[in-house]
Amino acid sequence: MDFSFTESQQKAFDEAYAFAAESLTHGDVDPAFDRDGWRKCADFGAMGVTIPAEFGGRGDSLSEFVAMFEGLAYGAPRRLGLYIAINAHVFGSVETLFKAGTDEQKKRYLKKLATGEWVAAHSVTEPDGGSDIGNMKTIARKDGDRWIINGRKKYTTCGAGADLHVVYAKMDDPDRYRLSCLLVEPGTPGMHVRPLPASGLDGSGLSEVTYENVSVPEANILGKPGSGAMLFQGSIERERACIFGFVLGAMRKQVDIAVQYANERNVGGRPIAGYQAVAHRIADMKMRLDAARLLLYNVTALKAANKRAPTEAAVAKLFISESFLANSMDLCRIHGGNGFLLENGIEGYLRDALGTIIFSGTSDIQRNIIAGQLGVRG
Ligand SMILES: Cc1cc2nc3c(=O)[nH]c(=O)nc-3n(C[C@H](O)[C@H](O)[C@H](O)COP(=O)(O)OP(=O)(O)OC[C@H]3O[C@@H](n4cnc5c(N)ncnc54)[C@H](O)[C@@H]3O)c2cc1C
């Protein structure tokens, strides 16, 4: 088995690294939504990597997509909110529209989304417990040839910048309590978006979205009525499997920073790298990074080959996010007081890492999936 990058993955990584180091390392990030970064990444072509050229994309595979995000974050690791926004846009909306959209929906939206001209947000989670989507309260009621949506969605990435919302709702119809997926444009009467300030992942556009008698035409159902759960399961497994390229890039940068700081920082008449406690901490960071890489590119290869990989996706999501949190903590410890100051940007990794153990299902939920897949009965 050859675990190294293919030529095209290496190209995707190198180009992304050069672009990010040049274009995304300066300037302030708008904490509500990183529009500036979005525009730059759109010009770079980041949003349409896996979408065919006829719809404004590049027609590459997921393997290049993940390598590109590793390169982006290695080049500009303090823009993780932007990268999660692009990933949520791609896995939650663009790919779902590409797979399930009607010709008319694709004509209307896909090119704008794949080129990044438009931003899309997808809303599943509600205030009453995102881990249990069976408990969804948002309802879509049929009224003639329209659907009337009522409900409240929470933690919608990209919500604050979105030009299109992909919202999941239960159908209040003869086939009631099946999920459907609907397309809603902001500005539709009764729809309200409220940005949610968060502790990390600045610029991701995290928002609450409220629907009060929001009326959309029948043609705005994405996929067949009642196919929402199936669409969501397909997109969440791909997201869970492939979203962590940017985290890998950040973890790689963290190891570089740790080595440099440990070699340069003198305490007690010697570089702190000479203390075994510090050196071993860096060794552990590298061990987690390498294991994370193997898990990520293994599951990416499975998803690129269109294989089901529920266990592999859950294992990768669980391990990489928890490893990022552990490495962020270790980086803070290595920096002592310098790691605690906002001005050094070290503690920011820790705040970003907190988000990664929650989105796409918490670590507890990943353990439930893994145990369930192994036949462990609750
Ligand atoms: C940065 C970020 C981006 C996000 N982006 C989106 C998005 O774009 N769209 C979207 O729809 N959602 C999004 N989410 C929401 C995310 O999917 C949910 O936050 C997540 O599923 C957890 O739901 P919750 O926050 O309601 O926690 P809860 O479900 O209330 O869970 C609370 C605690 O209970 C535990 N728990 C709950 N149920 C179980 C169980 N069965 N077994 C074991 N433990 C359990 C959880 O692990 C957790 O520790 C995002 C969240 C974050 C933080």
Coordinates of N, CA, C and O in Angstrom, one line a residue, residues 5 8 26 30 48 65 68 98 105 111 140 149 186 199 254 291 298 304 319 337 344 349-350 357:
F5 N 0.7 11.1 -1.2 CA -0.2 11.8 -2.1 C 0.0 11.3 -3.5 O 1.2 11.0 -3.9
S8 N -1.9 14.3 -8.4 CA -2.9 15.4 -8.4 C -3.3 15.9 -7.0 O -3.6 17.0 -6.8
H26 N -3.5 37.7 6.0 CA -3.5 39.0 6.6 C -4.9 39.6 6.6 O -5.8 39.0 5.9
D30 N -14.1 39.0 9.5 CA -15.4 39.4 10.1 C -15.9 38.2 10.9 O -16.1 37.2 10.3
G48 N -16.2 24.4 -6.0 CA -16.7 23.5 -7.0 C -15.8 22.3 -7.3 O -16.0 21.7 -8.4
F65 N -10.0 17.3 -3.1 CA -10.7 18.3 -2.3 C -10.1 18.3 -0.9 O -9.8 19.4 -0.3
M68 N -6.6 19.7 -0.8 CA -6.7 21.1 -1.0 C -6.9 21.8 0.4 O -6.3 22.8 0.7
F98 N -26.7 18.8 -6.4 CA -26.2 18.1 -7.6 C -26.8 16.7 -7.7 O -27.2 16.3 -8.8
Q105 N -33.9 23.2 -10.8 CA -33.2 23.6 -9.6 C -31.7 23.8 -9.9 O -31.1 24.7 -9.5
K111 N -24.7 26.4 -10.6 CA -23.6 27.1 -11.1 C -23.2 28.2 -10.1 O -22.0 28.4 -9.7
A140 N -43.4 21.3 7.6 CA -43.7 21.8 6.3 C -45.2 21.3 6.0 O -45.4 20.1 5.9
I149 N -43.7 26.6 5.9 CA -42.7 26.1 6.9 C -42.8 26.9 8.2 O -42.8 28.1 8.2
P186 N -33.3 33.7 1.3 CA -33.5 34.6 2.4 C -34.3 35.8 1.8 O -34.2 36.1 0.7
S199 N -17.4 31.0 20.4 CA -16.1 31.2 21.0 C -15.0 30.9 20.0 O -13.9 31.4 20.2
Q254 N 0.5 23.3 13.7 CA 0.8 23.3 15.2 C 2.1 22.6 15.5 O 2.8 23.1 16.4
A291 N -1.5 9.6 12.8 CA -2.7 8.7 12.8 C -3.9 9.3 12.2 O -4.7 8.7 11.5
N298 N -7.8 7.4 4.3 CA -8.4 6.1 4.1 C -9.9 6.3 3.8 O -10.4 5.7 2.8
A304 N -14.5 8.6 -2.1 CA -14.2 8.9 -3.4 C -14.6 7.8 -4.4 O -15.0 8.0 -5.5
F319 N -11.7 10.5 16.1 CA -10.2 10.6 16.4 C -9.6 11.9 16.0 O -8.9 12.5 16.8
G337 N 2.5 31.0 29.6 CA 1.7 32.2 29.6 C 1.4 32.8 28.2 O 0.4 33.3 27.9
N344 N -1.1 36.3 20.8 CA -0.2 35.3 20.2 C -0.9 34.3 19.3 O -0.3 33.6 18.6
Y349 N -6.6 28.2 18.6 CA -6.8 26.8 18.1 C -7.7 26.0 19.1 O -8.5 25.2 18.6
L350 N -7.5 26.3 20.4 CA -8.3 25.5 21.4 C -9.8 25.9 21.2 O -10.6 25.0 21.2
I357 N -15.4 19.1 17.9 CA -15.9 17.9 18.6 C -17.4 17.8 18.6 O -18.0 16.9 19.2

